[in-house]
Coordinates of N, CA and C in Angstrom, one line a residue:
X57 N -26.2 30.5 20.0 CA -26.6 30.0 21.3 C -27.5 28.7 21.2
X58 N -28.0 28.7 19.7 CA -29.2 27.1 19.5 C -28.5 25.8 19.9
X59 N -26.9 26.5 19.4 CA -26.4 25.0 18.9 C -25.4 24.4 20.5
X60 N -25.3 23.3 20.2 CA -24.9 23.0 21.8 C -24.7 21.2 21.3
X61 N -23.8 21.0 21.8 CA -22.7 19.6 21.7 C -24.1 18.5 22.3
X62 N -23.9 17.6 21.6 CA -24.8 16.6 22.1 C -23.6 15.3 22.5
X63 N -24.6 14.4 23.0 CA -23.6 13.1 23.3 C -22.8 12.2 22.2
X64 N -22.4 11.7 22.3 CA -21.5 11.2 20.9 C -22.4 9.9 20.6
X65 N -23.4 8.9 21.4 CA -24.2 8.7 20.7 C -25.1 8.9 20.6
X66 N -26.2 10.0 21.2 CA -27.0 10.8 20.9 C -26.7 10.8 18.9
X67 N -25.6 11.3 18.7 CA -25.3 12.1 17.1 C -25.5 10.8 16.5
X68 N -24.6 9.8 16.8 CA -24.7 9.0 15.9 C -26.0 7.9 15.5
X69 N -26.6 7.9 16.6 CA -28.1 7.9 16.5 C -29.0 8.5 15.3
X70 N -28.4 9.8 15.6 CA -29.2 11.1 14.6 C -29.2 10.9 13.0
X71 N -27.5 10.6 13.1 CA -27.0 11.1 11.5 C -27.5 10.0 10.5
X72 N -27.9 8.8 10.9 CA -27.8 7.4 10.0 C -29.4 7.9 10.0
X73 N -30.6 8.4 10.7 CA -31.9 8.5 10.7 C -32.0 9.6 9.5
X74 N -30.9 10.7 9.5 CA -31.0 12.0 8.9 C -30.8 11.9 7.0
X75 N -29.8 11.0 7.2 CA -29.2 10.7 5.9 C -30.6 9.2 5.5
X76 N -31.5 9.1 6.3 CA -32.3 8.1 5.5 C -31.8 6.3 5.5
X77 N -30.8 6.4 6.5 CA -30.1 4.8 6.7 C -31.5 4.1 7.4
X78 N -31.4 2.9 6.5 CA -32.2 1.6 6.5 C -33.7 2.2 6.9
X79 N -34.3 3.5 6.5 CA -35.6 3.6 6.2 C -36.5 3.5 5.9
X80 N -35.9 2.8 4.5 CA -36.9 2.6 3.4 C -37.2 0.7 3.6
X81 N -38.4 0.8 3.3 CA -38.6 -0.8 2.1 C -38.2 -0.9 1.3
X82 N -38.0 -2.3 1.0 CA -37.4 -2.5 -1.0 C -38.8 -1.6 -1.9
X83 N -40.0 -1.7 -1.3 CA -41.3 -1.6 -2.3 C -40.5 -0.1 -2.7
X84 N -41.0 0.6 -3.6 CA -41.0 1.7 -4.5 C -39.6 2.3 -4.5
X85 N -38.4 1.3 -4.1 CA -37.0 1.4 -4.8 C -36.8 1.6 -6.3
X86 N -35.9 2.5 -6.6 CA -36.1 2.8 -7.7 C -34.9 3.9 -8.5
X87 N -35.0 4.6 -9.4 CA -34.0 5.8 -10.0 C -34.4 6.9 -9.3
X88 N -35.9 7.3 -8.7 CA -36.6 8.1 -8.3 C -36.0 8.4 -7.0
X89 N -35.5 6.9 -5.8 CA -35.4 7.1 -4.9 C -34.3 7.6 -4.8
X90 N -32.8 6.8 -6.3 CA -31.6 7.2 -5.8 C -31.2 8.6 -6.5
X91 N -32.2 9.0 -7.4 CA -32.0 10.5 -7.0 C -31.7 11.3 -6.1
X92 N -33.4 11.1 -5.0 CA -33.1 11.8 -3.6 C -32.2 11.4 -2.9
X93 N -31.2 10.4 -3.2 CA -30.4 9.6 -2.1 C -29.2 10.0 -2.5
X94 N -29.1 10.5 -4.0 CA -28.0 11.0 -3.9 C -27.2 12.6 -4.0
X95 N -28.3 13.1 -3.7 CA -28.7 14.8 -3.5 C -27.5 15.2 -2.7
X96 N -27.3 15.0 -1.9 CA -27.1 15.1 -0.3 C -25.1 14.5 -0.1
X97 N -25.1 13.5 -1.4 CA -24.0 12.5 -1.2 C -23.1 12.9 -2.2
X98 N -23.5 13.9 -3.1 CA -22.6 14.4 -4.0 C -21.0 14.7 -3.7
X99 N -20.0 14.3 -4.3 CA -18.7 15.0 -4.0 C -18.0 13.8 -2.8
X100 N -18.6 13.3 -2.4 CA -18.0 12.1 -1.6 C -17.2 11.2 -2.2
X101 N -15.9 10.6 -2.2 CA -15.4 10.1 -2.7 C -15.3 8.4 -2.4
X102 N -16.1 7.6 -2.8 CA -15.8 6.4 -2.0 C -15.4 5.6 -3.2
X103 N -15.1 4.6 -3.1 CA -14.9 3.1 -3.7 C -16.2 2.8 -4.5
X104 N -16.3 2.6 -6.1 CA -17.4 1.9 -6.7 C -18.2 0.8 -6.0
X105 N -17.0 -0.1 -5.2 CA -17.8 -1.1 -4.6 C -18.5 -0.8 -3.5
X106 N -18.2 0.1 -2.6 CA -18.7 0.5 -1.4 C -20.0 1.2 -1.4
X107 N -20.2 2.0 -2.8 CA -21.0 3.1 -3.3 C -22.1 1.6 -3.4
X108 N -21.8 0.5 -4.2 CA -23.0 -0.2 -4.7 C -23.0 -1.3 -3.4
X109 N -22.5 -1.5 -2.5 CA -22.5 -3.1 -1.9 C -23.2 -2.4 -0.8
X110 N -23.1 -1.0 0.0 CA -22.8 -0.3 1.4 C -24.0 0.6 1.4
X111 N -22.9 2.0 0.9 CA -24.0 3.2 0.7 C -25.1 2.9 0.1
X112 N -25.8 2.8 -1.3 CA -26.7 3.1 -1.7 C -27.8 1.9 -1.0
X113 N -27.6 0.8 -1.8 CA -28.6 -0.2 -1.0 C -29.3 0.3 0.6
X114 N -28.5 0.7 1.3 CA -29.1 0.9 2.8 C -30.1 2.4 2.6
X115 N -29.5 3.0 1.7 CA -30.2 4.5 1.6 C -31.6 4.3 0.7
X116 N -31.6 3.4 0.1 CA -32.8 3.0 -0.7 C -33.4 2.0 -0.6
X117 N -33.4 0.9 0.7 CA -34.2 -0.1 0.4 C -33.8 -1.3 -0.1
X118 N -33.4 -0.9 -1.8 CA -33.1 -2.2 -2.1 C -32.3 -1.5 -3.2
X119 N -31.7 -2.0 -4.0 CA -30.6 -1.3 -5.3 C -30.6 -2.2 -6.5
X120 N -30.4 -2.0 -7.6 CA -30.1 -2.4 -8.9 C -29.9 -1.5 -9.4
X121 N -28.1 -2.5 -9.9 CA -26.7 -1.9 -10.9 C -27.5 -0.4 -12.0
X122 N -29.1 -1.3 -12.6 CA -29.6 -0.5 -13.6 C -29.5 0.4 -13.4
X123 N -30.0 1.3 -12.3 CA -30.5 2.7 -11.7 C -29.7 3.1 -12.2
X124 N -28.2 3.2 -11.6 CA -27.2 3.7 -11.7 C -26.8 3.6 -13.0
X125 N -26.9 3.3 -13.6 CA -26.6 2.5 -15.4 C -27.7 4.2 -16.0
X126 N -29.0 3.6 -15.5 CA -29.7 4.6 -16.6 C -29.5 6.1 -16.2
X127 N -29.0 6.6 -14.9 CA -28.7 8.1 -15.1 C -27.5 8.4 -15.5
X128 N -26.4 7.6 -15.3 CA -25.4 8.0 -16.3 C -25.2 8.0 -17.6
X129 N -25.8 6.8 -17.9 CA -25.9 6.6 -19.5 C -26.6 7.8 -20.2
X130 N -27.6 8.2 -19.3 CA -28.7 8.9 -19.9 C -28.4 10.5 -19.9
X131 N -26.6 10.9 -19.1 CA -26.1 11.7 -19.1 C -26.7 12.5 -17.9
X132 N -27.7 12.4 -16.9 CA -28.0 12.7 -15.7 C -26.7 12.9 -15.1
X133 N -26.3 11.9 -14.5 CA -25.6 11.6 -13.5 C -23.8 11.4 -14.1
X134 N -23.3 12.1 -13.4 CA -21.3 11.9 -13.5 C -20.9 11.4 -12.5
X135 N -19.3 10.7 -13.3 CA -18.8 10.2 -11.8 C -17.0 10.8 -12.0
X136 N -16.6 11.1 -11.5 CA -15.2 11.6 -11.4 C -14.0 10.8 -10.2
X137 N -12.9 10.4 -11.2 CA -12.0 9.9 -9.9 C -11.7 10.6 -9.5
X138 N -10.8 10.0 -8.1 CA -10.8 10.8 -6.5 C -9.7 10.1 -6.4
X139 N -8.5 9.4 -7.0 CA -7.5 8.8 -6.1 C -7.3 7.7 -5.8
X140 N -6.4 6.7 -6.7 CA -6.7 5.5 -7.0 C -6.2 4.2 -5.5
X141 N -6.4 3.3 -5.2 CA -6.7 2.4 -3.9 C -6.3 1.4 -4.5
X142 N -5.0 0.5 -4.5 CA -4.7 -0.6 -5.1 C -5.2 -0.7 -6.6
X143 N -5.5 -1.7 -7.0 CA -6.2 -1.7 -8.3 C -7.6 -1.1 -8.9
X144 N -7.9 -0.2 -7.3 CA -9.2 0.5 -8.0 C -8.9 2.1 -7.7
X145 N -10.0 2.7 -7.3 CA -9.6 3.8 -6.8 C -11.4 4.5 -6.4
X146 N -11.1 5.5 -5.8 CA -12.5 6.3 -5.3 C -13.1 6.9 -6.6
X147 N -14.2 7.1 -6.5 CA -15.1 7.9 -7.5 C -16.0 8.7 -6.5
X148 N -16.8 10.0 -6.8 CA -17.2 11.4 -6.4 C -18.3 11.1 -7.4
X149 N -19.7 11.0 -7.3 CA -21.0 11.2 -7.9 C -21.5 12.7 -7.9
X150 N -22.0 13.4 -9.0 CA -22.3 14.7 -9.1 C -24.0 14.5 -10.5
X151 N -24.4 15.4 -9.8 CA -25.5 15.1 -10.9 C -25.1 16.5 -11.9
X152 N -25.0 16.6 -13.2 CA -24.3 16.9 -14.0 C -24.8 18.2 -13.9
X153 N -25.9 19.0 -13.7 CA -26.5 20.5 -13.6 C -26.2 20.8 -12.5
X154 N -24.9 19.7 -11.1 CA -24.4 20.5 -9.8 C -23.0 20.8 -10.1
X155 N -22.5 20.0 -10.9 CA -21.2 19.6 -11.0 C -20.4 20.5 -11.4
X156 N -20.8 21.7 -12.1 CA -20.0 23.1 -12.4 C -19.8 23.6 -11.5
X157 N -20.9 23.9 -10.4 CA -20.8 24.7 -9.7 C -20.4 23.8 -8.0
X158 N -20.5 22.7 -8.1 CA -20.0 22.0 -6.7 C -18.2 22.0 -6.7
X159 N -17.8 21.8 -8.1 CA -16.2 21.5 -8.2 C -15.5 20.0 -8.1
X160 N -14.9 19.9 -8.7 CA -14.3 18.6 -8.2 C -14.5 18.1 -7.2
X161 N -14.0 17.0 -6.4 CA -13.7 16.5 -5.0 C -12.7 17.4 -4.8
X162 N -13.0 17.7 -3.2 CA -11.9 18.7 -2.7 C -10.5 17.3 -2.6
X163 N -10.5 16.5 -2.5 CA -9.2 15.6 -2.2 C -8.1 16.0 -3.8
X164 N -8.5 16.2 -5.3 CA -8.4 15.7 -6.2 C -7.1 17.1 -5.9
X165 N -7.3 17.9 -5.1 CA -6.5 19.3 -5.6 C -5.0 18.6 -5.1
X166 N -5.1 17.5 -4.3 CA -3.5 17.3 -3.7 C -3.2 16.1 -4.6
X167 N -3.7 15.7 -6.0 CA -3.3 14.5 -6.7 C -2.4 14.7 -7.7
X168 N -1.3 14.0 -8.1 CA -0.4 14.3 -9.0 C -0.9 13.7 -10.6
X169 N -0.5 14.9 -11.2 CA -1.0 15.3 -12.6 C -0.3 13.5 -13.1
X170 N -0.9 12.6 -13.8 CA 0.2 11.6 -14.6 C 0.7 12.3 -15.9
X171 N 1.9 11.7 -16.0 CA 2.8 11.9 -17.4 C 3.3 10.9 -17.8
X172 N 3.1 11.1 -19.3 CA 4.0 10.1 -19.9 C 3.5 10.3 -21.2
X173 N 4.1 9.8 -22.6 CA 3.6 9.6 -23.9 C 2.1 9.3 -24.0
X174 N 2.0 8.0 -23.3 CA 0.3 7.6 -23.9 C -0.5 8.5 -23.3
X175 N -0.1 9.0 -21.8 CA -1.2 10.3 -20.8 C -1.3 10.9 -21.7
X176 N -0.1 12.0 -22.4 CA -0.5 13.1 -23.2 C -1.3 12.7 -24.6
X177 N -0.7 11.5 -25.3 CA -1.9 10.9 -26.1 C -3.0 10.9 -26.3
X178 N -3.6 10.6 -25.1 CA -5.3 10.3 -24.6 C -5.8 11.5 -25.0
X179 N -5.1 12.4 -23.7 CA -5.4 13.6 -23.4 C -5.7 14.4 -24.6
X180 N -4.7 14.6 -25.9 CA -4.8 15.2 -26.6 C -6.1 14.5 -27.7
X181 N -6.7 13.3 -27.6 CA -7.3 12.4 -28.4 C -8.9 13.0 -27.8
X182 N -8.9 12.9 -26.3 CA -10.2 13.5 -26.0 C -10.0 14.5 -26.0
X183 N -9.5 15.5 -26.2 CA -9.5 16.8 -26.5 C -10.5 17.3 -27.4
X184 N -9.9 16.7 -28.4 CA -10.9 16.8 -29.9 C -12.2 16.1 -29.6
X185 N -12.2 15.0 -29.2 CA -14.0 14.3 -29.1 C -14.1 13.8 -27.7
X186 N -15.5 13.4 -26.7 CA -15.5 12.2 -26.4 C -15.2 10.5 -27.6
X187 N -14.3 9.8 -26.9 CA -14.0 8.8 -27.8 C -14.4 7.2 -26.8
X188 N -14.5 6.1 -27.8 CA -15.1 4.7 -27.4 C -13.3 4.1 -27.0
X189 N -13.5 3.3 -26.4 CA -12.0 2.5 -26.7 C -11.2 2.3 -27.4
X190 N -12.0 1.1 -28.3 CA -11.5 1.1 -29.2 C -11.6 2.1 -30.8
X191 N -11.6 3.7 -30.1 CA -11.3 4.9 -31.0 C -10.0 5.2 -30.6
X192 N -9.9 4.6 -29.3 CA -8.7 5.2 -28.6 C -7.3 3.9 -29.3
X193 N -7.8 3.3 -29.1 CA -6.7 2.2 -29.5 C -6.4 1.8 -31.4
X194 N -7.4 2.0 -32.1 CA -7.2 2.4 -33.1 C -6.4 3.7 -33.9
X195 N -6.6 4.8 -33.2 CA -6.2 6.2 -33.4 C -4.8 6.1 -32.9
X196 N -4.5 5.4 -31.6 CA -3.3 5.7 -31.1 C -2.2 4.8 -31.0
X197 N -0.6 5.0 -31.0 CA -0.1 4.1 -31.2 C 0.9 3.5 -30.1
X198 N 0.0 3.0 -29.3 CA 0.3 2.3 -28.7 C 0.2 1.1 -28.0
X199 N 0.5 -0.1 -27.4 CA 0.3 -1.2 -27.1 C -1.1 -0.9 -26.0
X200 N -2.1 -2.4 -25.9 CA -3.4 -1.7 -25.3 C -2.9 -1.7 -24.1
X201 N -2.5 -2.6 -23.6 CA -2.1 -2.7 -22.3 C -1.8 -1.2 -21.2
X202 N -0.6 -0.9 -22.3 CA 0.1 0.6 -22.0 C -1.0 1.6 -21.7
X203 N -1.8 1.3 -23.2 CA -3.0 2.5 -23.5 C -3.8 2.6 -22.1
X204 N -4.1 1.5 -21.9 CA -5.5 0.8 -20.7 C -4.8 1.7 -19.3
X205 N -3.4 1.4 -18.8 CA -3.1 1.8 -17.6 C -3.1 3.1 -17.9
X206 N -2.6 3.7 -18.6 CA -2.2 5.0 -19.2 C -4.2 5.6 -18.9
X207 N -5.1 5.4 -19.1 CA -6.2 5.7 -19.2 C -6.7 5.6 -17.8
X208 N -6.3 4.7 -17.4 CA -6.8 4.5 -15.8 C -6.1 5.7 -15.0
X209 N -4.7 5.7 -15.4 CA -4.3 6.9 -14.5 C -5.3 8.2 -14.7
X210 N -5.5 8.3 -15.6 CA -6.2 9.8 -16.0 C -7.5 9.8 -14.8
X211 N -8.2 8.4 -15.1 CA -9.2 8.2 -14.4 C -9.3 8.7 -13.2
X212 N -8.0 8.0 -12.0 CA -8.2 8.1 -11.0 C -7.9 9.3 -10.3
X213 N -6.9 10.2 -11.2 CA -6.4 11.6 -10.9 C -7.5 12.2 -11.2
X214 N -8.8 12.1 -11.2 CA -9.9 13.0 -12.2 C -9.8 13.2 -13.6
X215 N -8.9 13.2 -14.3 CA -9.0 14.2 -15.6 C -9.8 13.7 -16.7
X216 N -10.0 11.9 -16.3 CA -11.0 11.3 -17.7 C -12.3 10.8 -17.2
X217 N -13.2 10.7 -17.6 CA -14.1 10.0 -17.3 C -15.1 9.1 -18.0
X218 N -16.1 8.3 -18.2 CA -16.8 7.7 -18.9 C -18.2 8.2 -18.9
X219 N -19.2 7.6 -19.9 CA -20.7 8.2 -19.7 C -21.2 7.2 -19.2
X220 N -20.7 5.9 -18.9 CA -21.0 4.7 -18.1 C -20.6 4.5 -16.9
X221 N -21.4 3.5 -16.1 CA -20.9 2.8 -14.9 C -19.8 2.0 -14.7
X222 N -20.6 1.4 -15.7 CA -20.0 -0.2 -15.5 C -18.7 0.2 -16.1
X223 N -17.8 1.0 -16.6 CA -16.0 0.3 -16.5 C -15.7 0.3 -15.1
X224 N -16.6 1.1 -14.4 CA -16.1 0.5 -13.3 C -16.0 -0.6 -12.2
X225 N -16.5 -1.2 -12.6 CA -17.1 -2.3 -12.1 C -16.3 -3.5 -12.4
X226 N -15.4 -3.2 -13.4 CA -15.0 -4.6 -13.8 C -13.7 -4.5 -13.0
X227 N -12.7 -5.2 -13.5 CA -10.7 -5.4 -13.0 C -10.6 -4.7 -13.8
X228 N -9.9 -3.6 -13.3 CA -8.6 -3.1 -14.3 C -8.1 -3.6 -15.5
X229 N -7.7 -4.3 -15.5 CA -7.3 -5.1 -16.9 C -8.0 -6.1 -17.8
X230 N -9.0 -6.1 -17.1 CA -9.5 -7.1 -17.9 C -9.9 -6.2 -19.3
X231 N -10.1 -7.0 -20.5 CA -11.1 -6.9 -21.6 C -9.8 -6.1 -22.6
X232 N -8.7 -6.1 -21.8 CA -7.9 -5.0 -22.5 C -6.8 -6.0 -24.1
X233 N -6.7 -7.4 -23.8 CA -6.4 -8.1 -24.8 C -4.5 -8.1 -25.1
X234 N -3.9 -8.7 -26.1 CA -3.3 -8.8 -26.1 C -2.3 -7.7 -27.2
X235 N -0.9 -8.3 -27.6 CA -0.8 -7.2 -28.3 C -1.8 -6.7 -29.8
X236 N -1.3 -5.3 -30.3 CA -1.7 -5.2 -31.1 C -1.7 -6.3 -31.9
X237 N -2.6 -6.5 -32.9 CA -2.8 -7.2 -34.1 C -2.9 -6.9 -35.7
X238 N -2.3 -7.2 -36.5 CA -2.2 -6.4 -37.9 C -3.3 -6.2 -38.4
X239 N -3.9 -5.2 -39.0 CA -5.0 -4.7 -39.0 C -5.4 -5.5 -40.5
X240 N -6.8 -6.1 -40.7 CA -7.6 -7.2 -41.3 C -8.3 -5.6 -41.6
X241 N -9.0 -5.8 -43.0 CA -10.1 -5.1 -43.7 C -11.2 -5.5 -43.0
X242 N -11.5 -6.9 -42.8 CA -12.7 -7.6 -41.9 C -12.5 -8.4 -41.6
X243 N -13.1 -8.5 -40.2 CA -12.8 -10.5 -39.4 C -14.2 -10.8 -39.8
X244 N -14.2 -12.1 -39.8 CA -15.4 -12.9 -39.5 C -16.3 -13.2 -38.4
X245 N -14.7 -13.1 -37.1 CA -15.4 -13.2 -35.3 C -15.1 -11.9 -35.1
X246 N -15.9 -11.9 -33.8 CA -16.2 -10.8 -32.8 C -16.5 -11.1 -31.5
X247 N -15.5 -10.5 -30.4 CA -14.9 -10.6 -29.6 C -16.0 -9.7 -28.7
X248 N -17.2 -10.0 -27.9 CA -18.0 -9.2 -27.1 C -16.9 -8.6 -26.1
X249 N -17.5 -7.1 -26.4 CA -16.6 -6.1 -25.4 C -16.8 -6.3 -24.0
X250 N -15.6 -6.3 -23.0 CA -15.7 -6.1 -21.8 C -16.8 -4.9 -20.9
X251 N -16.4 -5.2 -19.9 CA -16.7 -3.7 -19.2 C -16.2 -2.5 -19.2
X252 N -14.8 -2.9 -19.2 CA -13.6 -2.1 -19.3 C -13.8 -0.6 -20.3
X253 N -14.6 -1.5 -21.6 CA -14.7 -0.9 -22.8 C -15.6 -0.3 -23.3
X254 N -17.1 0.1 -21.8 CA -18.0 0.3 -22.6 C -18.3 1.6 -22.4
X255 N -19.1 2.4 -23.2 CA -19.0 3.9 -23.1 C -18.5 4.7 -23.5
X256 N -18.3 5.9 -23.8 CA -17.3 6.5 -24.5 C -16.8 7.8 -23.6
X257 N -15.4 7.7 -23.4 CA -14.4 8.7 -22.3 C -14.2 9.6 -22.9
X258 N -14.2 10.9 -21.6 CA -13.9 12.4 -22.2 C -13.4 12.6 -21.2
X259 N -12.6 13.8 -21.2 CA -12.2 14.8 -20.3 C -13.1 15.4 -19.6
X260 N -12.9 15.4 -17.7 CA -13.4 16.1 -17.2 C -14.0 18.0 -17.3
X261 N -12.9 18.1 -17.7 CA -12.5 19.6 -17.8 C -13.9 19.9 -18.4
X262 N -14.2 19.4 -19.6 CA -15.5 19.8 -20.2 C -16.7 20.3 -19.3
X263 N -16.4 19.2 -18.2 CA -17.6 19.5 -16.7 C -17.6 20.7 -16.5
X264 N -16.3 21.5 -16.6 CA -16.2 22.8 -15.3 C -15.5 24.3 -16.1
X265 N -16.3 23.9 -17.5 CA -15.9 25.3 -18.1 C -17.0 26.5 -17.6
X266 N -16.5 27.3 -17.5 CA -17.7 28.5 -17.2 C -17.6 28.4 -15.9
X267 N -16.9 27.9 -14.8 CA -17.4 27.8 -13.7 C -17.2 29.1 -13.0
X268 N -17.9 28.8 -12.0 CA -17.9 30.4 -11.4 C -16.7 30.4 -10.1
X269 N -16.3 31.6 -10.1 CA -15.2 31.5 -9.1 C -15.5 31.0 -7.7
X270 N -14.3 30.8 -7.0 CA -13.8 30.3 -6.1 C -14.7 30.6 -4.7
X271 N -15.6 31.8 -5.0 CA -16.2 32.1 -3.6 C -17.4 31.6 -3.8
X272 N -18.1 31.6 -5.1 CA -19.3 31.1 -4.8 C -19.7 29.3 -5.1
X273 N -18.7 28.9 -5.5 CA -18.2 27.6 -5.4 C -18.1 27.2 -3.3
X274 N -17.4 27.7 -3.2 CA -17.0 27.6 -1.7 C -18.5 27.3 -1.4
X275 N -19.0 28.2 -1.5 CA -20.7 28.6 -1.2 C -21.3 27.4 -0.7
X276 N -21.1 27.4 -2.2 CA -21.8 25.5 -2.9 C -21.4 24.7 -2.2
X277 N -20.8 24.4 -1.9 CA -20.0 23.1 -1.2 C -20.5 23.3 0.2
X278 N -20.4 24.4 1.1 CA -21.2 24.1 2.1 C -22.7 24.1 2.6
X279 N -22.9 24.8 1.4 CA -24.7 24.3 1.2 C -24.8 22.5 1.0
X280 N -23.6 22.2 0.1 CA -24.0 20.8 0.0 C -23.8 19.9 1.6
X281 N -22.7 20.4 2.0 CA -22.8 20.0 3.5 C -23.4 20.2 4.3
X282 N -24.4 21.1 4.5 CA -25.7 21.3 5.2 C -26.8 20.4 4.8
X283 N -27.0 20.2 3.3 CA -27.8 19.1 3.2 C -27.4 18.0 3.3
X284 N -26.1 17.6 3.3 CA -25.9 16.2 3.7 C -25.9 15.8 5.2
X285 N -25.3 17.1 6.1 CA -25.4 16.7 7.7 C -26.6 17.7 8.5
X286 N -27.3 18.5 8.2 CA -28.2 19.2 8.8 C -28.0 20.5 9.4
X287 N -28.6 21.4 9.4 CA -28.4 22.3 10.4 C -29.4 22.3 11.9
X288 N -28.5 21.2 12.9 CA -29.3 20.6 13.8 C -28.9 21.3 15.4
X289 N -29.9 21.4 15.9 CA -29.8 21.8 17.9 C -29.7 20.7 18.8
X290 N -29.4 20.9 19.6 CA -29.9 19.7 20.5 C -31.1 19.2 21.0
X291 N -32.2 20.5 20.4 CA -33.3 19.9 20.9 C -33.8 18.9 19.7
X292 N -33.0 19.6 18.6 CA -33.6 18.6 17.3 C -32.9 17.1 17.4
X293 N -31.7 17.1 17.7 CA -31.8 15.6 18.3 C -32.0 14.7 19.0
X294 N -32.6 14.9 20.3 CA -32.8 14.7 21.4 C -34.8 14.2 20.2
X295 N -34.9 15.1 19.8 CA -36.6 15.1 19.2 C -36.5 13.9 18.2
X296 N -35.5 13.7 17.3 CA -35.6 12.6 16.5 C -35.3 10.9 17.3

């Protein structure tokens, strides 16, 4: 009987105050802030670019790539694809101690598995380790190009992921080169790695062994939706 329909912008007044839109100062922006900022935002599946150009910036003030660089790198923070969008595709943020128990993106359950020679390749390559690129392209025998798309698919269906940001950030294809090359004991040049290439990719799956069944998962997920949208009355929005 608390809860009771408010005006439609009444709410949308509410929700942008609730979630912390354009609150902050740039002053004490930070890893600290987009922690709290991304508590709440878990499991969301947006676009890399939207996540850095849109979402975060407004939720913190002010933003730098770094932040985002030092919790993943530093194995804090995961990112999981969600479903690829022309040449990019959505990614889902999870901080790595939620991520067993939050589950995938609920979208990933309607995505079609990729097949093919190089998919099962990979797959079977990170099975045995997380691997760097060029682990992947040395070990396996296939052209990179093939390799590169063949890896992106995994990406965007969920099943691969990186301990980095930044491949996402770059073009799809870039950094990925030309054909193979006959393999030299040693070059003399060196070719600074792309974006494409930096980090070393594993299998999702690793994330969500041990998970707990399906009911207390469920759970999870709408606890995270209460902290993302509130458990609010009309007097509580009418009050903010």
């Amino acid at each position: 009987q608390e809860a009771e329909a408010v005006d439609p912008a009444e709410l949308a007044r509410f929700l942008p105050a609730w979630q912390n839109v354009d609150a902050h100062r740039p002053a004490g922006a930070g890893p600290d802030r987009l922690r709290e900022a991304l508590v709440p935002l878990q499991g969301i599946a947006l676009t890399p670019e939207v996540w850095e150009r849109d979402v975060l910036p407004r939720r913190l003030g002010a933003y730098s790539p770094t932040w985002i660089d030092q919790l993943t790198t530093g194995g804090e923070l995961v990112w999981i694809g969600a479903g690829a969008v022309g040449r990019t595709g959505k990614v889902a943020l999870y901080f790595r101690e939620d991520v067993r128990l939050a589950g995938p993106p609920p979208a990933n359950e309607k995505l079609e598995r990729p097949e093919g020679e190089a998919h099962d390749a990979i797959r079977a390559r990170l099975d045995e380790s997380p691997s760097f690129w060029l682990d992947l392209v040395t070990d396996l025998e296939f052209e990179r190009e093939e390799l590169h798309s063949a890896l992106w698919d995994l990406v965007w269906a969920g099943e691969a992921t990186n301990d980095a940001f930044a491949p996402l950030r770059a073009r799809r294809l870039a950094a990925v080169g030309g054909q193979r090359r006959p393999q030299r004991r040693f070059t003399s040049r060196r070719k600074a790695g792309g974006e494409t290439i930096q980090g070393r990719w594993s299998l999702t799956d690793s994330l969500f062994r041990n998970a707990p069944a399906q009911g207390p998962r469920a759970r999870a997920r709408a606890e995270l939706m209460l902290e993302r949208y509130g458990i609010v009355t009309r007097e509580t929005v009418l009050a903010e």
